[in-house]
Coordinates of C-alpha atoms in Angstrom, one line a residue:
M1 CA 77.8 222.7 30.9
V2 CA 77.8 218.9 31.9
S3 CA 75.6 218.6 34.6
G4 CA 75.2 216.8 38.0
S5 CA 73.8 213.9 37.2
A6 CA 76.1 213.5 34.5
I7 CA 78.9 214.2 36.5
G8 CA 77.1 211.5 38.9
T9 CA 76.9 208.4 36.5
L10 CA 80.9 208.5 35.5
V11 CA 81.3 208.4 39.3
V12 CA 79.2 205.0 39.4
F13 CA 80.1 203.7 36.3
I14 CA 84.2 204.3 37.1
L15 CA 83.0 202.7 40.8
S16 CA 82.1 199.6 39.0
I17 CA 85.0 199.4 37.2
I18 CA 87.2 199.4 39.9
C19 CA 84.8 196.9 41.9
V20 CA 85.1 194.8 39.0
I21 CA 89.3 194.7 39.1
Y22 CA 88.9 194.7 42.8
P23 CA 86.4 192.6 44.2
F24 CA 85.7 192.3 48.2
S25 CA 83.2 190.9 50.4
F26 CA 81.6 191.7 54.0
P27 CA 79.5 189.5 56.1
I28 CA 76.4 190.0 56.7
L29 CA 73.6 188.2 59.3
L30 CA 70.7 187.4 58.3
P31 CA 67.7 185.4 60.3
Y32 CA 68.0 181.5 60.4
L33 CA 70.5 181.8 57.8
G34 CA 72.9 183.1 60.0
R35 CA 76.3 185.0 58.8
K36 CA 76.5 185.0 54.8
R37 CA 78.5 187.4 53.1
I38 CA 77.8 189.7 50.4
H39 CA 79.9 189.7 47.2
I40 CA 80.7 192.5 44.9
N41 CA 82.3 191.4 41.8
L42 CA 82.4 191.2 38.3
T43 CA 78.7 189.9 38.3
T44 CA 76.9 192.3 41.2
A45 CA 79.2 195.2 40.6
P46 CA 77.1 196.3 37.9
I47 CA 74.1 195.5 38.6
I48 CA 74.5 197.5 41.9
A49 CA 75.6 200.7 39.7
I50 CA 72.4 200.3 37.9
L51 CA 70.0 199.8 40.4
V52 CA 71.7 202.9 42.1
L53 CA 71.5 205.1 38.9
W54 CA 67.9 203.9 38.3
A55 CA 66.9 205.3 41.6
A56 CA 68.8 208.3 41.2
Q57 CA 67.4 208.9 38.3
C58 CA 70.5 208.9 35.8
L59 CA 69.2 206.3 33.5
G60 CA 65.6 205.0 32.9
P61 CA 63.6 202.6 31.5
G62 CA 64.9 203.7 27.9
E63 CA 67.9 203.4 29.0
I64 CA 67.9 199.8 30.4
R65 CA 65.6 198.7 27.0
D66 CA 68.3 200.1 24.2
G67 CA 71.1 198.0 27.0
I68 CA 69.5 194.9 26.0
V69 CA 67.7 195.0 22.2
G70 CA 70.6 196.7 21.5
T71 CA 71.1 200.1 19.4
D72 CA 73.3 201.4 16.5
G73 CA 73.3 198.2 14.7
V74 CA 74.9 196.6 18.1
K75 CA 72.5 193.6 19.5
P76 CA 73.6 192.5 23.0
Y77 CA 71.2 189.1 22.7
N78 CA 72.6 188.3 19.4
I79 CA 76.2 188.1 20.4
L80 CA 75.2 186.2 23.8
I81 CA 73.6 184.0 22.1
L82 CA 76.1 183.0 19.5
F83 CA 78.8 182.8 21.9
F84 CA 76.7 180.4 24.4
S85 CA 75.6 178.2 21.9
L86 CA 79.4 178.0 20.3
A87 CA 80.5 177.5 23.9
Y88 CA 78.8 174.7 24.4
M89 CA 79.5 172.7 21.5
A90 CA 83.4 173.9 21.8
I91 CA 83.2 172.8 25.3
T92 CA 81.2 169.6 25.0
L93 CA 84.0 168.7 22.2
D94 CA 86.6 169.3 24.7
I95 CA 84.7 166.6 26.8
T96 CA 85.8 164.2 25.0
G97 CA 89.1 164.5 25.8
V98 CA 90.5 165.3 21.8
L99 CA 92.4 168.5 23.1
Q100 CA 94.6 166.3 25.8
A101 CA 94.6 163.8 22.6
A102 CA 96.4 166.7 20.6
A103 CA 98.3 167.7 23.8
F104 CA 99.7 164.6 24.0
W105 CA 100.5 163.9 20.2
V106 CA 102.2 167.2 20.1
S107 CA 104.3 165.7 23.2
N108 CA 105.5 163.1 21.6
K109 CA 106.9 165.2 18.9
G110 CA 108.4 167.4 20.8
G111 CA 110.1 164.8 22.2
S112 CA 112.9 165.5 25.0
N113 CA 114.3 168.8 23.5
G114 CA 112.6 171.0 26.1
W115 CA 113.0 174.4 23.0
K116 CA 110.9 172.3 20.6
L117 CA 108.3 171.4 23.1
F118 CA 107.6 174.9 24.0
L119 CA 106.7 176.1 20.1
Y120 CA 104.9 172.6 19.5
F121 CA 102.5 173.4 22.5
Y122 CA 102.9 177.0 21.1
I123 CA 102.2 176.7 17.9
M124 CA 98.8 173.8 19.0
L125 CA 97.0 176.0 21.4
T126 CA 97.3 179.2 18.7
V127 CA 96.1 176.8 16.4
L128 CA 93.2 174.9 18.7
S129 CA 92.7 178.7 19.7
V130 CA 92.0 180.1 16.2
F131 CA 88.6 177.1 15.9
L132 CA 87.4 176.7 19.7
G133 CA 87.9 180.1 21.2
N134 CA 90.7 180.9 24.3
D135 CA 87.9 179.3 27.2
P136 CA 87.9 175.5 26.0
V137 CA 91.5 175.7 25.5
I138 CA 92.1 177.4 28.3
V139 CA 90.3 175.0 30.7
S140 CA 91.9 171.8 29.5
G141 CA 95.7 173.1 28.3
T142 CA 96.3 174.8 31.8
A143 CA 95.4 171.5 33.2
F144 CA 97.0 170.1 31.4
L145 CA 100.3 172.1 31.3
V146 CA 100.0 172.4 35.0
Y147 CA 99.9 168.4 35.5
Y148 CA 102.9 168.3 32.7
T149 CA 105.0 170.5 34.7
K150 CA 104.6 169.0 37.7
V151 CA 105.4 165.2 36.8
N152 CA 108.7 166.5 34.6
E153 CA 109.7 168.7 37.6
L154 CA 109.8 172.2 35.7
N155 CA 109.2 175.9 36.7
P156 CA 105.2 176.2 35.0
I157 CA 105.8 179.7 34.4
A158 CA 106.7 179.8 31.0
W159 CA 104.4 177.2 29.7
L160 CA 101.3 178.8 32.0
M161 CA 102.0 182.1 30.3
S162 CA 102.9 181.3 26.9
E163 CA 99.1 179.1 26.8
F164 CA 97.2 182.4 28.2
A165 CA 98.9 184.4 25.7
A166 CA 98.7 182.1 22.9
A167 CA 95.2 181.7 23.7
N168 CA 93.8 185.3 23.8
T169 CA 96.3 186.3 20.9
A170 CA 94.3 183.8 19.0
S171 CA 91.0 184.7 19.7
M172 CA 90.8 187.5 16.8
V173 CA 91.2 185.8 13.6
L174 CA 87.2 184.4 13.7
F175 CA 84.6 187.3 14.3
V176 CA 83.4 184.1 16.7
G177 CA 86.3 183.8 18.8
N178 CA 86.2 186.8 21.4
P179 CA 82.8 188.5 22.1
T180 CA 84.2 192.0 21.5
N181 CA 84.4 190.8 17.8
V182 CA 81.1 190.0 17.4
V183 CA 80.6 193.6 18.8
I184 CA 83.1 195.0 16.8
C185 CA 81.3 193.7 13.6
E186 CA 77.6 195.0 14.6
G187 CA 78.8 198.5 15.6
F188 CA 80.6 198.9 12.8
R189 CA 79.7 196.8 10.1
V190 CA 82.4 195.1 9.3
N191 CA 81.8 191.6 7.5
N192 CA 82.2 188.1 8.9
A193 CA 84.7 187.2 6.2
A194 CA 85.9 190.1 5.5
F195 CA 86.8 190.6 9.5
T196 CA 88.7 187.2 9.2
A197 CA 90.3 188.8 5.9
Y198 CA 92.1 192.0 8.0
T199 CA 92.4 190.6 11.9
I200 CA 94.9 187.3 10.0
L201 CA 97.6 189.6 9.0
P202 CA 97.7 191.0 12.4
F203 CA 97.7 188.1 14.3
L204 CA 100.6 186.5 12.6
A205 CA 102.7 189.0 13.2
C206 CA 101.4 189.4 16.8
S207 CA 101.8 185.6 17.5
V208 CA 104.9 185.6 16.2
A209 CA 106.0 188.6 18.1
C210 CA 104.9 187.0 21.4
F211 CA 106.8 183.8 20.8
I212 CA 109.7 185.8 19.9
A213 CA 109.7 188.3 23.3
L214 CA 108.7 185.2 25.6
G215 CA 111.5 183.0 24.3
A216 CA 113.5 186.6 25.1
Q217 CA 112.1 186.1 28.9
F218 CA 112.2 182.9 29.4
H219 CA 115.6 181.6 27.7
K220 CA 117.2 180.5 31.1
S221 CA 117.3 176.8 31.6
K222 CA 115.5 177.5 35.1
Y223 CA 112.5 177.7 33.5
L224 CA 112.8 176.5 30.1
P225 CA 115.3 173.5 30.1
R226 CA 117.0 172.3 27.1
K227 CA 116.3 168.2 27.6
L228 CA 113.6 167.2 29.1
D229 CA 113.8 163.6 31.5
V230 CA 111.0 161.8 28.9
S231 CA 111.0 158.1 28.0
D232 CA 108.4 156.1 26.3
D233 CA 105.8 158.5 23.9
L234 CA 102.6 158.9 25.2
D235 CA 99.5 157.3 24.2
V236 CA 97.6 159.1 22.4
R237 CA 93.7 157.0 22.4
S238 CA 93.9 157.0 26.3
V239 CA 92.8 160.6 26.9
L240 CA 91.1 159.9 23.5
L241 CA 87.5 158.6 25.8
D242 CA 84.8 159.8 23.4
P243 CA 85.8 159.2 19.2
V244 CA 82.6 158.7 18.1
G245 CA 81.4 162.0 19.7
A246 CA 85.4 163.8 18.8
W247 CA 84.4 163.5 15.2
V248 CA 80.9 163.9 15.3
G249 CA 81.6 167.6 17.8
S250 CA 84.2 169.2 15.1
V251 CA 82.0 168.0 12.1
L252 CA 79.1 170.3 13.4
L253 CA 81.3 173.1 15.0
G254 CA 83.2 173.6 11.6
T255 CA 80.0 173.3 9.6
C256 CA 78.7 175.7 11.9
L257 CA 81.4 178.4 11.1
V258 CA 81.8 177.7 7.8
V259 CA 77.9 178.1 7.4
I260 CA 77.9 181.7 9.6
I261 CA 80.9 183.3 7.3
V262 CA 78.6 182.1 4.0
V263 CA 75.7 183.4 5.1
S264 CA 77.3 186.4 6.5
F265 CA 77.1 187.8 3.0
F266 CA 73.3 188.5 3.3
H267 CA 73.4 190.1 6.4
V268 CA 71.8 187.0 8.4
D269 CA 71.9 187.2 12.1
V270 CA 74.5 184.5 13.1
W271 CA 72.7 183.8 16.4
K272 CA 70.0 182.5 14.1
I273 CA 72.4 180.1 12.6
S274 CA 74.9 179.0 15.9
L275 CA 71.4 178.2 17.8
P276 CA 70.4 175.2 15.2
F277 CA 73.6 173.7 15.7
A278 CA 74.1 173.7 19.4
V279 CA 70.5 172.9 19.4
A280 CA 71.4 170.0 17.7
K281 CA 74.5 169.2 19.8
F282 CA 72.9 169.3 22.6
F283 CA 70.2 166.1 21.5
Y284 CA 72.7 164.5 19.9
D285 CA 74.5 164.5 23.4
F286 CA 71.9 163.5 24.8
A287 CA 71.0 160.6 22.6
W288 CA 74.7 159.2 22.6
D289 CA 74.7 159.0 26.4
H290 CA 71.4 157.8 27.0
Y291 CA 72.8 154.9 23.7
R292 CA 76.2 154.4 26.0
F293 CA 73.8 154.1 29.4
V294 CA 72.0 151.4 27.6
N295 CA 74.8 149.7 26.4
K296 CA 77.3 149.9 29.0
I297 CA 79.2 152.2 27.3
S298 CA 81.4 153.5 29.0
T299 CA 82.0 156.9 29.6
G300 CA 85.0 157.0 31.2
G301 CA 85.9 161.1 30.2
V302 CA 83.4 162.7 31.5
R303 CA 84.6 164.5 34.7
E304 CA 81.8 163.6 37.1
K305 CA 80.9 164.3 40.3
K306 CA 81.2 161.5 43.1
S307 CA 79.3 163.7 45.4
D308 CA 78.2 167.1 46.1
E309 CA 80.7 167.7 48.8
D310 CA 83.5 166.0 47.3
I311 CA 85.0 166.9 43.6
A312 CA 86.4 164.0 42.1
I313 CA 89.3 163.9 40.0
S314 CA 88.4 162.9 36.3
A315 CA 88.8 160.0 34.4
E316 CA 90.5 162.3 32.3
D317 CA 92.7 163.6 34.7
D318 CA 92.8 160.3 36.0
V319 CA 94.4 158.8 33.1
V320 CA 97.0 162.2 31.4
L321 CA 98.5 161.6 35.4
Q322 CA 99.0 158.1 34.9
Q323 CA 100.8 158.9 31.3
L324 CA 103.1 161.5 32.5
K325 CA 104.2 159.5 35.4
R326 CA 105.2 156.7 32.5
H327 CA 106.3 159.4 30.3
R328 CA 109.6 160.0 32.4
T329 CA 112.2 157.6 32.5
N330 CA 112.6 157.9 36.5
T331 CA 109.9 158.0 37.6
V332 CA 108.5 160.5 41.1
R333 CA 105.5 160.6 42.8
V334 CA 103.3 163.1 42.2
E335 CA 101.2 165.0 44.6
E336 CA 97.5 165.9 43.7
P337 CA 96.2 168.4 45.0
E338 CA 94.4 168.3 47.5
P339 CA 90.8 167.4 47.8
N340 CA 88.9 170.8 48.4
H341 CA 90.8 171.8 44.4
T342 CA 88.7 170.7 41.0
A343 CA 91.4 167.7 40.5
S344 CA 91.0 166.3 44.1
A345 CA 92.6 163.0 45.1
P346 CA 92.6 159.3 43.2
K347 CA 88.5 157.8 43.2
S348 CA 89.7 155.1 46.0
A349 CA 90.3 157.7 48.3
I350 CA 86.8 159.5 47.0
Q351 CA 85.0 156.5 47.6
T352 CA 86.9 156.2 51.1
R353 CA 85.7 159.4 52.0
S354 CA 81.3 158.8 50.9
N355 CA 81.7 155.1 52.7
T356 CA 82.8 157.0 56.0
R357 CA 80.2 159.7 55.5
S358 CA 77.2 157.4 54.7
N359 CA 78.4 155.2 57.5
T360 CA 78.1 158.0 59.7
Q361 CA 75.5 159.0 58.4
N362 CA 73.3 156.1 59.4
T363 CA 75.3 155.9 62.6
A364 CA 74.0 159.8 63.2
Q365 CA 70.0 158.6 62.2
T366 CA 69.9 156.2 64.8
T367 CA 72.2 157.2 68.1
T368 CA 71.3 161.1 67.3
P369 CA 71.1 162.0 71.0
L370 CA 68.7 163.9 72.7
R371 CA 69.2 168.0 72.4
Q372 CA 66.8 171.6 72.8
P373 CA 65.1 172.3 69.7
T374 CA 67.2 175.0 67.6
K375 CA 66.2 177.7 65.0
A376 CA 67.6 175.5 62.1
D377 CA 64.8 172.7 62.8
A378 CA 62.3 174.8 61.6
F379 CA 64.0 174.0 57.9
S380 CA 63.9 170.1 59.1
F381 CA 61.6 169.2 56.8
L382 CA 63.4 170.0 53.9
T383 CA 66.1 167.5 54.3
R384 CA 64.1 164.2 53.2
P385 CA 63.8 166.9 49.6
Y386 CA 66.7 168.0 49.7
I387 CA 68.1 164.3 50.1
A388 CA 66.1 162.5 47.1
L389 CA 67.8 165.7 45.2
Q390 CA 71.1 165.2 45.2
T391 CA 69.5 161.2 44.5
H392 CA 67.8 162.3 41.4
K393 CA 71.1 164.2 40.7
H394 CA 73.3 161.8 41.0
R395 CA 71.5 159.7 38.9
F396 CA 70.8 162.2 36.7
A397 CA 74.9 162.8 36.2
V398 CA 75.3 158.9 35.5
H399 CA 73.0 158.8 32.8
F400 CA 73.7 162.3 30.8
P401 CA 77.4 163.2 32.1
T402 CA 78.0 165.3 29.1
F403 CA 75.7 167.8 29.6
Y404 CA 76.2 167.1 33.2
T405 CA 79.5 168.5 33.0
A406 CA 79.4 170.9 30.8
F407 CA 76.8 173.2 31.9
P408 CA 78.6 174.4 34.7
R409 CA 81.1 175.8 32.5
L410 CA 79.5 177.9 30.4
P411 CA 80.4 181.1 31.4
F412 CA 77.2 182.1 32.9
A413 CA 78.7 185.1 34.2
L414 CA 78.9 186.5 31.3
I415 CA 75.3 187.6 31.1
P416 CA 74.5 190.0 34.0
F417 CA 77.7 190.9 33.1
A418 CA 77.2 191.6 29.2
F419 CA 73.9 193.4 29.8
S420 CA 74.7 195.6 32.4
Q421 CA 78.1 196.6 30.4
F422 CA 75.7 197.9 27.6
I423 CA 72.9 199.4 29.6
L424 CA 75.9 201.4 31.4
I425 CA 77.6 202.7 28.3
E426 CA 74.2 203.8 27.4
G427 CA 73.7 205.8 30.3
L428 CA 76.9 207.2 29.6
A429 CA 75.6 208.4 26.4
H430 CA 72.2 209.6 27.8
Q431 CA 73.9 211.7 30.1
G432 CA 76.4 212.6 26.8
W433 CA 79.7 211.2 28.0
I434 CA 80.0 209.5 24.3
E435 CA 79.4 212.6 22.7
I436 CA 81.8 214.4 24.0
F437 CA 84.6 211.5 24.2
A438 CA 84.1 211.3 20.2
R439 CA 84.6 215.1 20.3
W440 CA 88.4 215.0 21.9
L441 CA 88.7 211.3 20.2
V442 CA 88.3 213.6 16.9
I443 CA 90.5 217.0 18.5
A444 CA 93.4 214.2 18.9
T445 CA 93.3 213.0 15.9
D446 CA 91.5 215.1 13.0
R447 CA 89.7 211.9 11.7
K448 CA 92.9 211.0 9.9
M449 CA 93.4 206.9 9.3
Y450 CA 97.5 206.6 10.7
P451 CA 96.6 208.6 14.6
T452 CA 93.2 206.6 14.7
I453 CA 94.6 203.7 14.6
W454 CA 97.8 204.6 17.4
L455 CA 95.3 205.8 19.6
V456 CA 91.8 203.9 19.1
G457 CA 94.6 200.6 19.6
V458 CA 96.5 202.0 22.5
L459 CA 93.8 202.9 24.4
G460 CA 92.1 199.9 23.3
V461 CA 95.1 197.9 25.2
L462 CA 94.7 200.6 28.3
L463 CA 90.8 200.5 28.7
C464 CA 90.6 196.4 28.7
N465 CA 92.1 196.7 32.1
L466 CA 90.5 200.0 33.5
S467 CA 87.1 199.3 32.3
G468 CA 86.6 196.2 34.2
T469 CA 87.2 193.4 31.1
N470 CA 87.8 194.1 27.5
I471 CA 84.3 193.7 26.6
G472 CA 83.2 196.7 28.7
A473 CA 86.6 198.6 26.5
T474 CA 84.8 197.8 23.2
I475 CA 81.4 198.3 24.2
L476 CA 82.7 201.9 25.0
L477 CA 85.1 202.7 22.3
T478 CA 82.8 201.4 19.5
K479 CA 80.1 203.6 21.0
V480 CA 82.8 206.6 20.6
V481 CA 84.0 205.8 17.5
R482 CA 80.1 205.8 16.1
A483 CA 79.7 209.1 17.5
A484 CA 82.8 210.6 16.1
S485 CA 81.9 209.7 12.7
A486 CA 78.6 210.5 13.4
S487 CA 79.0 214.0 13.8
A488 CA 81.4 214.5 10.7
P489 CA 80.3 217.9 8.3
A490 CA 78.0 216.1 5.6
G491 CA 79.6 215.0 3.0
T492 CA 82.9 213.9 4.6
D493 CA 84.2 210.2 3.8
V494 CA 84.9 208.9 6.9
T495 CA 85.1 205.2 5.8
A496 CA 88.7 204.8 6.5
F497 CA 88.2 206.2 9.3
D498 CA 85.8 204.1 10.6
R499 CA 87.6 200.7 9.1
A500 CA 91.3 201.6 10.7
A501 CA 89.6 202.2 14.1
A502 CA 87.4 199.0 14.0
I503 CA 90.9 196.7 13.1
A504 CA 92.6 198.4 15.0
L505 CA 90.2 197.7 18.0
A506 CA 90.1 194.2 17.1
V507 CA 93.7 193.6 17.7
A508 CA 93.5 195.9 21.1
S509 CA 90.3 194.1 22.5
N510 CA 92.7 190.9 22.0
I511 CA 95.5 191.2 22.6
G512 CA 94.3 193.3 26.1
A513 CA 93.4 189.6 27.6
V514 CA 97.4 189.4 27.6
S515 CA 97.5 192.0 30.2
F516 CA 98.1 193.4 32.9
T517 CA 95.3 192.7 35.8
F518 CA 93.2 189.3 35.3
S519 CA 89.9 190.8 34.6
A520 CA 91.0 192.6 31.7
S521 CA 89.5 189.7 29.9
L522 CA 86.9 186.4 31.6
A523 CA 89.0 183.8 30.3
G524 CA 92.0 185.5 33.0
L525 CA 89.3 185.1 35.6
L526 CA 88.9 181.5 34.3
W527 CA 92.4 181.2 34.5
R528 CA 93.9 182.4 37.9
Q529 CA 90.7 180.7 38.6
I530 CA 91.8 177.4 37.7
L531 CA 95.7 177.6 38.7
N532 CA 94.0 178.2 42.3
Q533 CA 91.8 174.9 42.3
K534 CA 95.3 173.0 41.4
G535 CA 97.0 175.0 44.1
I536 CA 99.2 177.2 41.4
F537 CA 98.9 181.0 43.3
I538 CA 100.1 183.5 40.8
K539 CA 99.9 187.0 41.7
Q540 CA 98.4 190.0 40.5
R541 CA 102.3 191.5 40.5
T542 CA 103.3 188.5 38.9
F543 CA 101.5 187.8 36.4
A544 CA 101.7 192.3 35.1
W545 CA 105.5 191.4 35.5
W546 CA 105.4 188.6 33.1
N547 CA 102.7 190.1 30.3
I548 CA 104.5 193.6 29.7
L549 CA 106.8 192.5 27.1
P550 CA 105.0 191.0 25.1
L551 CA 102.0 192.7 25.4
G552 CA 104.6 195.9 24.1
V553 CA 105.6 193.9 21.4
M554 CA 102.7 193.0 20.4
T555 CA 100.8 196.3 20.5
A556 CA 103.6 198.0 18.1
V557 CA 103.5 194.9 16.0
G558 CA 100.3 194.6 15.2
L559 CA 98.8 197.7 15.0
A560 CA 102.1 198.6 12.8
V561 CA 101.0 195.9 10.1
V562 CA 96.9 197.7 10.5
C563 CA 98.9 200.7 9.6
A564 CA 100.1 198.6 6.4
E565 CA 97.0 197.3 5.5
M566 CA 95.1 200.3 5.4
A567 CA 97.7 202.6 3.4
I568 CA 97.5 199.3 0.7
L569 CA 93.3 199.6 0.7
Y570 CA 93.0 203.4 1.3

């Protein structure tokens, strides 16, 4: 019988997922600080759920510890250290301008042929995402395509949706391409090199099928014009603003990936490999920035904040815009995003605003009228330390721009969310839900290979939308499949069952991001945030509508290829 605490645990888990998919906020009045908003979202909802369950004694310190340290071979800290190490190396490589340079090169190859350019961009984004992961490609690729479509007066939806689909589909190739891949490798004890061998064919099939589906639904000229109005080639070197950093970053990242795959045969935790490479890149970035600062070498490729209140258009984005404007046969005036967006106004405007603000502050200091003391005056002693802190912050940004730019782009929201998901699912296991779900899976599939592939694959795609993100869906299904294997009668060979479920889940957790909700992956939330900052707002309904066909085709084709692979191997 299911106990009341078990039902309560499941209800709280579902409510936390709803808050992740549909975040909200409400105002609260705090003493001295005034009215503030409390946000219930991806970061806070799972933590609140854990606190509620802990207070209700539905889970205890043991489940919290297991959610951090890990069970059944899955180590959450291993996954996060690996992911952040590779993310830092990929982001700092992107800062050199290498991704923008690749986009310029592809644009030159495509010329004025709209369909050829669409194909070339799709291939470029796919290849880059295989090695760099989807997040860095989405950050740079989205910004570039926004500018490119604005300058060339194109409908951006086809280009942006294809970029999102290409980047997320390609992340299934390497086990380090997505945190869900690492969960699968550790949970099912799949060798890292073997993972790529299993997923390369489903990836190729999904990628080709996805492009065909995208071409079919965007075939009208209002989405993809046959001919673009362009003239001269773009200057590729103009956006490759740190060639030395690009070479060093590429060599370090490539070497790290190769070493990780090699040592996977010796059962070494991957974070012990990725972390030293990331630390080496960290020290190189500081040394190289210091060398360029001392020798007054330009660091124009770094997105540097000119002040705390104004977010400047980056030098790299400025170069991109100027090059794209010259790329047009008939030059048109392009509106940059408003000052409250990420890529804002030209430098001169920012400097004018900064000078005006400084003059206003100086005037205020000399002509401040007499007024009655307020509660805010209680914190006036913090003004001088705050100004000193901002001064040191600006000096640090000028001296070490690479780290200053890369650090805010690291996916810190993943830390509390991933640990919270592991803890909540440990809570479900403690209350017996994992065993119940495993029993249902056995009844539905009878541990047969082909039913398992289709059921786990389709469930994986659906749960990417219904379990908060693809991370939560992967953790949950990994636990369920492992429990179903453990409950098999003695002497039963469940190798094919396990392996079929693992590869089907690997395909589903990656293509599941190309789905109906932005929160199906952290990449989706990042993609929407960048577009909003650039002044492009895509509704949830629009996002789901354009993803239905590619997702359906990729699910059918990808799982069919997995069936063919398993038929040959087992």
